[in-house]
Coordinates of C-alpha atoms and ligand atoms in Angstrom, one line a residue:
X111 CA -3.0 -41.3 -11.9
X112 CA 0.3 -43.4 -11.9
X113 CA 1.4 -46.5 -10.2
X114 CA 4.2 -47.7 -7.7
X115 CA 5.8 -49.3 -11.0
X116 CA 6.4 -45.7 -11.5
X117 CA 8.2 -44.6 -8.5
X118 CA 11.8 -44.4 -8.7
X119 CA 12.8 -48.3 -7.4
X120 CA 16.0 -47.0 -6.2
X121 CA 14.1 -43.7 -4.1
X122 CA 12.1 -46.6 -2.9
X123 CA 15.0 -48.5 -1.9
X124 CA 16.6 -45.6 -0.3
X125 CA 13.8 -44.1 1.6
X126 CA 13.5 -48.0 3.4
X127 CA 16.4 -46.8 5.3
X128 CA 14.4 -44.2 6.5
X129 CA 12.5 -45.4 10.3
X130 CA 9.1 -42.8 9.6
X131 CA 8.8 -44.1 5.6
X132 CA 5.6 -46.6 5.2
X133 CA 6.2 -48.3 2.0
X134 CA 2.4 -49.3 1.2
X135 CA 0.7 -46.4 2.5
X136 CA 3.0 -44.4 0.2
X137 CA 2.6 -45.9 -2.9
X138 CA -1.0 -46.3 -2.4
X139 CA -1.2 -42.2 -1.6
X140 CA 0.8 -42.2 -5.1
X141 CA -2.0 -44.3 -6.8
X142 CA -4.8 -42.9 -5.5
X143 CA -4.7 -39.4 -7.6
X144 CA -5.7 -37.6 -4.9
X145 CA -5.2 -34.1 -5.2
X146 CA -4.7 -31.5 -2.3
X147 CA -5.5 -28.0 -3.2
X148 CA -4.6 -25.3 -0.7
X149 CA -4.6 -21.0 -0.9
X150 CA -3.7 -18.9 1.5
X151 CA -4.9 -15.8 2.0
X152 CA -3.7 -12.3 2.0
X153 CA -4.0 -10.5 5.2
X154 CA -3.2 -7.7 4.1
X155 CA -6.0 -7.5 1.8
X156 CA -8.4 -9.2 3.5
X157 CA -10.5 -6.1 4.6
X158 CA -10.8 -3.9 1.5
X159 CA -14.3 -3.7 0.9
X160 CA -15.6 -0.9 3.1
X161 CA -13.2 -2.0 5.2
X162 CA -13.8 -5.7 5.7
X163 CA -14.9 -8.5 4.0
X164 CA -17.0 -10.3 6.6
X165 CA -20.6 -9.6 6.8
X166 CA -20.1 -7.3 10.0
X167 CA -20.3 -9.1 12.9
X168 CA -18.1 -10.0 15.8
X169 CA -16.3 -12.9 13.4
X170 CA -12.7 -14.1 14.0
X171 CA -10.0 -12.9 11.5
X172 CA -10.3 -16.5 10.1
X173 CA -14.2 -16.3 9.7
X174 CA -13.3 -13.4 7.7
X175 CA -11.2 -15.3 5.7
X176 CA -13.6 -17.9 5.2
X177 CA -15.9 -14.8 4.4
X178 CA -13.5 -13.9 1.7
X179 CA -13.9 -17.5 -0.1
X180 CA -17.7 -16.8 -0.3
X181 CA -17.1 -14.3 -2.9
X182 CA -14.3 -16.4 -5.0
X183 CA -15.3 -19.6 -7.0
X184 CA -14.0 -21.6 -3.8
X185 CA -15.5 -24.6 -2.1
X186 CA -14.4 -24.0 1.3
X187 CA -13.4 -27.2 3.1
X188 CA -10.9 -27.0 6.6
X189 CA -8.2 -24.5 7.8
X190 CA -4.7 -25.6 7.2
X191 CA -4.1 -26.5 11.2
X192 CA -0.2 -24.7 10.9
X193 CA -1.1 -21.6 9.1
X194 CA -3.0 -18.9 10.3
X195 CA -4.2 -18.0 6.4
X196 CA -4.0 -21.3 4.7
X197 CA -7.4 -22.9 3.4
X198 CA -7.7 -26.7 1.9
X199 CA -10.3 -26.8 -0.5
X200 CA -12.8 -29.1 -1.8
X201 CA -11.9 -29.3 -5.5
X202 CA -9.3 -26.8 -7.8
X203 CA -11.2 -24.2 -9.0
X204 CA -9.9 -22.3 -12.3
X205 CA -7.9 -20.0 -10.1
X206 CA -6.9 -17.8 -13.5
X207 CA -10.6 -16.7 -13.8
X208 CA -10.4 -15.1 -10.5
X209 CA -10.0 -11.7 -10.4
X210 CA -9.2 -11.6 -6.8
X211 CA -6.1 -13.7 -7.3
X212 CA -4.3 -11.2 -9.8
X213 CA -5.4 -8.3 -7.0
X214 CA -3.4 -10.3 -4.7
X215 CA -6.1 -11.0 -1.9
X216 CA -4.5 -14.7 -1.7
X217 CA -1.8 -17.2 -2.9
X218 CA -1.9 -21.0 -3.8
X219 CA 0.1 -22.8 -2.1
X220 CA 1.0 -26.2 -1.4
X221 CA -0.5 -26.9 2.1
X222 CA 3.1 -28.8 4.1
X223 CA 4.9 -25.7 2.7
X224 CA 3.2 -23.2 4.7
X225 CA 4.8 -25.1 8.0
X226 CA 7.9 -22.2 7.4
X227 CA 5.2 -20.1 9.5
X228 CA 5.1 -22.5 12.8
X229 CA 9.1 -22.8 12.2
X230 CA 9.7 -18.8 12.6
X231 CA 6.9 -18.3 15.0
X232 CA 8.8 -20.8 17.1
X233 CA 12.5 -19.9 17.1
X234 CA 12.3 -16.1 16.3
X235 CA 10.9 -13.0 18.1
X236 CA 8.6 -11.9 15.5
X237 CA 7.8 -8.6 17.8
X238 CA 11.2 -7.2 16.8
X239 CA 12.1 -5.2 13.2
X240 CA 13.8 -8.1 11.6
X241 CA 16.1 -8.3 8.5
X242 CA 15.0 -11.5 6.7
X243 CA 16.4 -13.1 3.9
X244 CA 14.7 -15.7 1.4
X245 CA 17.3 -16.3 -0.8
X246 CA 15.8 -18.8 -3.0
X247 CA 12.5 -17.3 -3.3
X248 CA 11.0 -17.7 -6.6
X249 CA 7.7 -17.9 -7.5
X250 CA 7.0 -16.2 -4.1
X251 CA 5.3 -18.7 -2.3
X252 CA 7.3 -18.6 0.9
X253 CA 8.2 -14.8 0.4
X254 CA 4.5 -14.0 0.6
X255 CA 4.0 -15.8 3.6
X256 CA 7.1 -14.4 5.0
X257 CA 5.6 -11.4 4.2
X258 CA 2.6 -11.6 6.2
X259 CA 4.4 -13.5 9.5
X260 CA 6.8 -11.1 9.9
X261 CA 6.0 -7.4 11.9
X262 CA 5.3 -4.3 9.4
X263 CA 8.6 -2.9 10.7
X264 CA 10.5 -5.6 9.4
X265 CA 12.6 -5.7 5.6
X266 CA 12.1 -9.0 4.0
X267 CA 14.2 -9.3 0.9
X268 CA 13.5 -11.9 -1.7
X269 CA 16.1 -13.0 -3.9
X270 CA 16.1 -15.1 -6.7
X271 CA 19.1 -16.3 -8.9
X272 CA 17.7 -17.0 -12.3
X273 CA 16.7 -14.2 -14.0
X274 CA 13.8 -15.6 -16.1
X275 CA 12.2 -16.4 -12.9
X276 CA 12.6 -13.2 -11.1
X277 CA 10.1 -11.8 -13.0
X278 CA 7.5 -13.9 -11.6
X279 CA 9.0 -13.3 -8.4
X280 CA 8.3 -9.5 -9.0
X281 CA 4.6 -10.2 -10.1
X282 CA 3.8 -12.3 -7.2
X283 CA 5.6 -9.5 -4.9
X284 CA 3.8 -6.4 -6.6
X285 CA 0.4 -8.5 -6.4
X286 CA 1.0 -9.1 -2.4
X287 CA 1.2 -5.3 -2.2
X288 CA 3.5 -5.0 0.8
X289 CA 5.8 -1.9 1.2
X290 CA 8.3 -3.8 2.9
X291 CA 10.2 -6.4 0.6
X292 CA 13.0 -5.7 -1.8
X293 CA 13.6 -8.4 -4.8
X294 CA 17.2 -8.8 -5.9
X295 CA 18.6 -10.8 -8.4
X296 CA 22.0 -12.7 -7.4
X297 CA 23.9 -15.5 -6.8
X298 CA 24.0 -16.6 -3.0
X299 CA 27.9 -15.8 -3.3
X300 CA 26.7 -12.1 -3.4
X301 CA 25.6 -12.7 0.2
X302 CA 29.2 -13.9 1.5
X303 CA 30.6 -10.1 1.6
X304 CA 26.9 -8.8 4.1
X305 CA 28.4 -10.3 6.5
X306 CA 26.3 -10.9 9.9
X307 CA 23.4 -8.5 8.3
X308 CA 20.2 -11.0 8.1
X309 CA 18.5 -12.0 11.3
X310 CA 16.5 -14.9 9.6
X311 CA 17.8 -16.5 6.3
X312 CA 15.4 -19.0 4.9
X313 CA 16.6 -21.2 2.1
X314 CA 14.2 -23.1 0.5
X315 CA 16.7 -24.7 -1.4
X316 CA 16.4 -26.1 -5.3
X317 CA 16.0 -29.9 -5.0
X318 CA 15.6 -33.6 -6.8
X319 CA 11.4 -32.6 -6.1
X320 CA 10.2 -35.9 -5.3
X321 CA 7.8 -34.5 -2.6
X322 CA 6.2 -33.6 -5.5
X323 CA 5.4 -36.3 -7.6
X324 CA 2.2 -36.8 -6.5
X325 CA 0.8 -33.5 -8.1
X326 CA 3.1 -33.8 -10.6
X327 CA 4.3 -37.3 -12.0
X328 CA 6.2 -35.4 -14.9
X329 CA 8.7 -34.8 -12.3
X330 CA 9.4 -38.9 -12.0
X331 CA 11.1 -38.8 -15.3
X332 CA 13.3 -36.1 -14.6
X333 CA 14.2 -37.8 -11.1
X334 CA 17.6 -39.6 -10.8
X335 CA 20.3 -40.7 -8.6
X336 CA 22.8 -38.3 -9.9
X337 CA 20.6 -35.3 -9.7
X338 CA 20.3 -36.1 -5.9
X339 CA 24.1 -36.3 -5.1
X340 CA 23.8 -33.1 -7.8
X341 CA 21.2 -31.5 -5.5
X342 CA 22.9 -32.3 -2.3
X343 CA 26.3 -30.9 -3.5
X344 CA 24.5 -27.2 -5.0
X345 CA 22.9 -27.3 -1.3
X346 CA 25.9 -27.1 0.0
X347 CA 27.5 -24.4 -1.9
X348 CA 24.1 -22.6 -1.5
X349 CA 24.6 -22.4 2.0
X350 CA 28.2 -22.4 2.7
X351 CA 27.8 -19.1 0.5
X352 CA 25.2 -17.6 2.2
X353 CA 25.8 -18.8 5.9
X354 CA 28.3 -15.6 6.4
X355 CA 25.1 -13.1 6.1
X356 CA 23.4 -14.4 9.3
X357 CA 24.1 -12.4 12.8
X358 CA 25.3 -14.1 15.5
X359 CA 22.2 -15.8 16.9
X360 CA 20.2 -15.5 13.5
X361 CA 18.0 -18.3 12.8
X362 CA 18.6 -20.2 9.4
X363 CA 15.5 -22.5 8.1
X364 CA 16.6 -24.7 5.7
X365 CA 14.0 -27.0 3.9
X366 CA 13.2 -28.8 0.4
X367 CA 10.5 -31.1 -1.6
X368 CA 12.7 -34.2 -2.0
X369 CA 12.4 -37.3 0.5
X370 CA 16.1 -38.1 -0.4
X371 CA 18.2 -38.1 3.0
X372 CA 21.0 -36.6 1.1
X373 CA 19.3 -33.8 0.8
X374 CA 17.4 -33.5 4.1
X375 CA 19.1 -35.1 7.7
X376 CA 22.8 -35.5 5.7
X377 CA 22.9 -32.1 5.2
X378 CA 21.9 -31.1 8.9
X379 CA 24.9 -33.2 9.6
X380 CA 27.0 -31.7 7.1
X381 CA 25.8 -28.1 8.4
X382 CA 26.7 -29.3 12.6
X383 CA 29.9 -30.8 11.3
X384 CA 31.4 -27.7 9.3
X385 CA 30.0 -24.7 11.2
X386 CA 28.5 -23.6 15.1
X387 CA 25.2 -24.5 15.2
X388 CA 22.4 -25.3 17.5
X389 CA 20.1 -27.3 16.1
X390 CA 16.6 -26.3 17.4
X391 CA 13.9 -28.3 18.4
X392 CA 10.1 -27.3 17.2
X393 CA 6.8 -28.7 18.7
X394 CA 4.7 -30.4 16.8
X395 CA 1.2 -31.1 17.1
X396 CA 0.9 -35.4 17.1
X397 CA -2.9 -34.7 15.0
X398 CA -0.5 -33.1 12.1
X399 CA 1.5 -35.7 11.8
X400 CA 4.3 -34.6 11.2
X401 CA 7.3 -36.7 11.8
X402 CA 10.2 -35.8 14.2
X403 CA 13.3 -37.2 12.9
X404 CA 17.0 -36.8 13.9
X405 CA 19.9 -37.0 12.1
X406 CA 23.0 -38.8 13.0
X407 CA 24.7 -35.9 14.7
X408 CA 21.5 -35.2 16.9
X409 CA 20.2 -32.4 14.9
X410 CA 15.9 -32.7 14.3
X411 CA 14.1 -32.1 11.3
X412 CA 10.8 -32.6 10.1
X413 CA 9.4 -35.0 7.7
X414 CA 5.9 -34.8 5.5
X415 CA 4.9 -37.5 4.1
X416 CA 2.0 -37.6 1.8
X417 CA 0.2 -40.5 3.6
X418 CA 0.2 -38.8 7.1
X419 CA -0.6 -35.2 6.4
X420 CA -2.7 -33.6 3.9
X421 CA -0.1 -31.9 1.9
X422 CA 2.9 -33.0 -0.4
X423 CA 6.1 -34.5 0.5
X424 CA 8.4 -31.6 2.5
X425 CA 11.5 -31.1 4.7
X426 CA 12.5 -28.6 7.2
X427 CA 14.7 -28.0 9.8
X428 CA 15.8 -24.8 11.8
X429 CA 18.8 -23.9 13.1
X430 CA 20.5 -21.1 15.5
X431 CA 24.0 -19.8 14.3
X432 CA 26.8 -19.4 17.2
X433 CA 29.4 -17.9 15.6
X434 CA 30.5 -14.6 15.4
X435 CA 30.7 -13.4 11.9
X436 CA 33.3 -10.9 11.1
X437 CA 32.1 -7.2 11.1
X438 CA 30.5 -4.9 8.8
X439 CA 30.6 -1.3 7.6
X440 CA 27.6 -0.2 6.0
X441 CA 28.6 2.9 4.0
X442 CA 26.1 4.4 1.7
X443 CA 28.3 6.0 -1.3
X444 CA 26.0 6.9 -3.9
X445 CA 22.4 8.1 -2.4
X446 CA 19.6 7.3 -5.6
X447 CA 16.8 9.4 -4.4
X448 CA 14.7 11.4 -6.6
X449 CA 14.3 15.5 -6.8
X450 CA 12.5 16.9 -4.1
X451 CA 9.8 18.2 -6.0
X452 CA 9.3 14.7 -8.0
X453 CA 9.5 12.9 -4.7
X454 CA 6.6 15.3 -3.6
X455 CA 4.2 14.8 -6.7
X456 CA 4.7 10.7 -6.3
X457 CA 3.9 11.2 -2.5
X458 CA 0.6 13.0 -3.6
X459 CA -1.0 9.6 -4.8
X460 CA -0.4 7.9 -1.8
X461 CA -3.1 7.5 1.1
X462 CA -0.2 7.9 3.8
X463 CA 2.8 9.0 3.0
X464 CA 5.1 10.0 6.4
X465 CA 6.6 6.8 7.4
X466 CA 8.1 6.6 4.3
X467 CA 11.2 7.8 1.9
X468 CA 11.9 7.8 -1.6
X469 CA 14.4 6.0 -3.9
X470 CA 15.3 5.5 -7.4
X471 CA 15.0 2.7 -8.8
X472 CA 15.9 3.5 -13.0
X473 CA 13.6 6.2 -13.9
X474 CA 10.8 4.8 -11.0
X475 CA 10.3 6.7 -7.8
X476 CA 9.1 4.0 -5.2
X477 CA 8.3 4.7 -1.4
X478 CA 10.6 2.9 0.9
X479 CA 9.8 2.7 4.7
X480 CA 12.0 5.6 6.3
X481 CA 13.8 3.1 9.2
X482 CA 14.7 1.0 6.1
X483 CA 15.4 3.7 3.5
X484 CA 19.7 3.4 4.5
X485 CA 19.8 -0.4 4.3
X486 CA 17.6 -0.2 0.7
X487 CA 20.6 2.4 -0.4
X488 CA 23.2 0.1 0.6
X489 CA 21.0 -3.0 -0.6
X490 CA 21.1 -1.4 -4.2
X491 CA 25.0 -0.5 -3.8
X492 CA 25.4 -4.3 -3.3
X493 CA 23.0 -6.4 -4.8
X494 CA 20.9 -6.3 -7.8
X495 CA 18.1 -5.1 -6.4
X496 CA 14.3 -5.6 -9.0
X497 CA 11.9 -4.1 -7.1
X498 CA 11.8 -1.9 -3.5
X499 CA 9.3 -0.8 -1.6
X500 CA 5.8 0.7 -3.5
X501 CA 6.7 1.4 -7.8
X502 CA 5.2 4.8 -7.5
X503 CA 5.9 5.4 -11.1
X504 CA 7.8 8.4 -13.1
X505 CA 7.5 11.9 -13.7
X506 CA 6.8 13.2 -16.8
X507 CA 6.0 17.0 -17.4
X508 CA 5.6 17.2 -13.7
X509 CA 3.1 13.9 -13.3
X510 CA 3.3 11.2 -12.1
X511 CA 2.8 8.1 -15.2
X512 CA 1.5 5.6 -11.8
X513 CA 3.7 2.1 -12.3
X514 CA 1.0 -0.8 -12.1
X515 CA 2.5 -1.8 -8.2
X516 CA 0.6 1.3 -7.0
X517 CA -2.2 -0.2 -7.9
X518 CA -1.4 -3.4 -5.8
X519 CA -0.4 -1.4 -3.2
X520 CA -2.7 -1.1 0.0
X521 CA -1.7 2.8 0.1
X522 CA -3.5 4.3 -2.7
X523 CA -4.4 7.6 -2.0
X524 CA -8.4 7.6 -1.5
X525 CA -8.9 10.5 -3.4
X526 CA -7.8 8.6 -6.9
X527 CA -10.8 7.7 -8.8
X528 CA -12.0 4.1 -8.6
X529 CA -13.8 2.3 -10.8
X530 CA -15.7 -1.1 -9.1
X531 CA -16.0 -3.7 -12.1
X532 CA -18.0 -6.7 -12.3
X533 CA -16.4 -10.2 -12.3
X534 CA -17.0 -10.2 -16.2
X535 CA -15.8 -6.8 -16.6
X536 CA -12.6 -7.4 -14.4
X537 CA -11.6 -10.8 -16.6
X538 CA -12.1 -8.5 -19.7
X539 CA -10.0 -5.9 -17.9
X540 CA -7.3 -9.0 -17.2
X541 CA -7.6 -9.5 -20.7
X542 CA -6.3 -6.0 -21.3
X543 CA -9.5 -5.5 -23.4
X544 CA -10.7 -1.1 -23.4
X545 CA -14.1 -1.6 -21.8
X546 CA -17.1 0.7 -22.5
X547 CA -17.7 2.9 -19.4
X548 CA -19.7 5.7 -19.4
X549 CA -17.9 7.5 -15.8
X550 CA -18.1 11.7 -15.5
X551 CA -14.3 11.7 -14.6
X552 CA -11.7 11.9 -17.4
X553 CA -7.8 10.7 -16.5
X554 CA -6.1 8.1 -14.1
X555 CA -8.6 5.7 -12.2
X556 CA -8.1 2.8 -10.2
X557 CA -9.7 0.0 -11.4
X558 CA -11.0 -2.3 -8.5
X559 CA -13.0 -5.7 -8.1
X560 CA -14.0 -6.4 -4.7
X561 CA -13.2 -3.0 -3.8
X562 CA -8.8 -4.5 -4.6
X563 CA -7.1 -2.5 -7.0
X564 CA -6.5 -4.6 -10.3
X565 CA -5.0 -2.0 -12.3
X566 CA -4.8 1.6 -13.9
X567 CA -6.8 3.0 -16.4
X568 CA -7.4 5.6 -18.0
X569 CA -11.1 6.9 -18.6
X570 CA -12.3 9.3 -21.9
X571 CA -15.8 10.0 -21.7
X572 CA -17.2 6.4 -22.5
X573 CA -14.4 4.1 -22.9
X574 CA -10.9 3.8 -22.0
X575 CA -7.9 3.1 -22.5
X576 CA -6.5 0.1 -20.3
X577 CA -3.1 0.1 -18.3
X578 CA -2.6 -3.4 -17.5
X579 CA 1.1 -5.1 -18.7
X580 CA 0.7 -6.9 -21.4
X581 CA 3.0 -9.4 -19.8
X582 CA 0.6 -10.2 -17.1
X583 CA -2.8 -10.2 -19.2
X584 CA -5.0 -13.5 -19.0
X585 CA -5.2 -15.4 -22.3
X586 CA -7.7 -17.7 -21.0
X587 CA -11.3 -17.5 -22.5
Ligands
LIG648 N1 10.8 -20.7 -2.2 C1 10.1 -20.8 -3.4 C2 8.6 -20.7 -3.2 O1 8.2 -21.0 -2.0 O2 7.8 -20.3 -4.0 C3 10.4 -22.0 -4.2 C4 11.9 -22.1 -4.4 S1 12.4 -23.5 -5.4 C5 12.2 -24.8 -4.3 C6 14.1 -23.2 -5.4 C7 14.6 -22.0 -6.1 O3 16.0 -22.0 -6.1 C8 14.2 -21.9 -7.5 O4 13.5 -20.6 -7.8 C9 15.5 -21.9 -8.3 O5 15.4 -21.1 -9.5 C10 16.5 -21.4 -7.3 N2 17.8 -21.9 -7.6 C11 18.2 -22.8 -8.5 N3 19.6 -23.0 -8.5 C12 20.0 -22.2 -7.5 C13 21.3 -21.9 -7.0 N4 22.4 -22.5 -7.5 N5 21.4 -21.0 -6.0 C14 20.3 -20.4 -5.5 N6 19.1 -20.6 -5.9 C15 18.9 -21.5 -6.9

């Protein structure tokens, strides 16, 4: 718990400016230690146990949801009322001793954050294959819900600059189990050169992170003054750099975790004053509470403030670009796809594998959707790319050594050999303990809680030897 002596006095001071800003009501949500816990689920893993989770009965894909909960240490308590998969809950459970969240089946997530789904559904046709971009993606949390907004014949490509942090980028990815995001690694000044490539760029942009400090009052002592006018300026750069990827048309959603106007309406004024924009208007619900606010060139954005809606503090805007950016040749000059035969042994462990195509990626041979397999090529000819696709794995001696995303994937072939654990046998499986199992079969298995894959492993009579990375391994008791 902390007090308003805490609170920066000159954020205070600044954000009086602000019409929407209630000076009690937001210290007093600041004192209260209240604590807003929200997950969102994973539709794409939703149904994995024979098929579906619910009960079997006529239920609505969120009862199913809800149905989903049941089986996780969760106390369900209300929908998130602008997210079709988001779930507040009563208290924060020990998410790490949930099995189902390392197979992916959902992702916490602050609750005004998963607004980036009402803010595409409302300015983009979400019917059409789109080219997204999330350029400052990492952990994942907007990626995965990208991910599950956007159609299946749609490419979302997650990029994150720092490199320590793409990793867990990469996990969060390979745990959502899509086949259709690539994770690069680069600087937004990579972008400039794709020119008028992305349909949808979405920068969730790095930011002074006061919207936090509620959940996390560390984050007071690191707040300053400077760092805002530091903050507004990288904004900037971020996406003067990045602005030349977005089509004609293209819809660019811009938002951060800091109250600071600098950071929020002065640089929608900034963005209508330096290129062709039209800033676009969402609807908002008046029970969210969300507040409308303009800037001083006209353009909206929208405010969350801690005391109004149940979530942290959060900013977003969205805006159309009307400029033409200048053309691009998309020539593939090196093609990095694996040997025929190799392809074909890889292909054998998938469930269905005729939409897709195969790539290199190092020594790994991962399964790209075919419409998207040129763009993947030329992605990897320009960017750094991490991770494409499904990780099928690598051959050796004509097998295929199965990379640890296959086992996330929703396209494991049904003819691999599963092995259902208990709750107490998946943690020690987490753990990367070698259980005991006595199981006929001797080789590769699937090991699965909740009928989710969780990982390889592989079985010798009555034990085995377990596949999980080490890197990823729960060292909770
Ligand atoms: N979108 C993420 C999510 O929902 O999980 C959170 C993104 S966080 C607000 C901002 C990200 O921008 C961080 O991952 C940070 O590493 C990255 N970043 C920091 N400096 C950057 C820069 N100069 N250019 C681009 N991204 C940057």
């Amino acid at each position: 718990m902390i007090n308003n002596m805490h609170l920066p006095a000159s954020l205070m001071t600044s954000l009086s400016k602000i019409n929407s800003f209630d000076r009690d009501a937001f210290v007093q949500v600041h004192e209260s230690g209240e604590q807003v816990v929200s997950v969102r689920m994973n539709p794409l893993k939703r149904s994995m146990v024979n098929g579906e989770w619910s009960i079997g009965n006529d239920q609505s894909a969120k009862l199913n949801n809800q149905e989903l909960i049941h089986h996780s240490p969760f106390t369900f308590h209300a929908p998130v009322p602008w997210s079709s998969n988001g779930y507040y809950l009563s208290e924060r459970p020990l998410f790490t001793l949930d099995p189902l969240l390392h197979a992916g089946a959902y992702y916490v997530q602050e609750a005004s954050s998963m607004f980036v789904e009402e803010a595409i559904k409302q300015t983009v046709d979400l019917s059409q294959p789109l080219l997204v971009l999330d350029l400052c993606a990492a952990p994942g949390g907007k990626s995965t819900l990208l991910q599950s907004v956007i159609s299946k014949e749609s490419l979302l490509v997650s990029n994150e600059v720092i490199q320590s942090r793409v990793n867990i980028l990469k996990e969060n990815i390979t745990k959502w189990g899509a086949d259709n995001v690539v994770v690069t690694n680069n600087d937004p000044s990579a972008f400039s050169k794709l020119s008028g490539l992305f349909d949808v760029l979405v920068i969730d942009a790095p930011c002074s992170g006061s919207g936090l400090f509620r959940r996390d009052p560390e984050a007071i002592n690191e707040w300053s003054e400077a760092n805002v006018e530091l903050c507004s300026q990288r904004q900037q750069r971020i996406l003067a750099d990045a602005w030349p990827c977005l089509k004609e048309d293209g819809v660019l959603i811009y938002s951060t975790c800091s109250y600071s106007a600098e950071e929020d309406e002065e640089i929608l004024d900034w963005l209508e004053e330096r290129f062709e924009v039209e800033g676009l208007r969402l609807r908002v619900n008046d029970e969210w509470k969300i507040d409308e606010v303009q800037s001083a060139s006209g353009a909206y954005g929208y405010r969350f403030w801690p005391n109004k809606v149940k979530g942290e503090g959060f900013f977003i805007v969205a805006f159309r670009k009307k400029e033409t950016p200048s053309p691009l040749r998309i020539k593939i000059k090196k093609n990095q796809e694996p040997a025929k035969k190799d392809a074909a042994i890889a292909a054998q462990w998938m469930q269905i594998a005729d939409a897709y195509s195969f790539v290199m990626q190092g020594q790994i041979i991962a399964a790209v959707p075919t419409a998207w397999h040129d763009m993947i090529q030329f992605l990897m000819q320009e960017l750094k790319v991490r991770y494409a696709g499904i990780e099928l794995g690598s051959i050796a001696k004509n097998d295929l050594l199965p990379e640890h995303a296959l086992a996330l994937s929703t396209n494991v072939n049904s003819k691999v050999v599963r092995v259902e654990l208990t709750k107490e046998q998946a943690l020690d499986y987490l753990r990367k303990n070698d259980l005991q199992l006595d199981h006929p079969h001797k080789g590769w298995a699937l090991a699965t809680y909740n009928g989710l894959g969780l990982g390889w492993m592989k079985l010798l009579g009555n034990r085995m030897n377990n596949y999980y990375p080490k890197e990823w391994r729960i060292l909770m008791r």
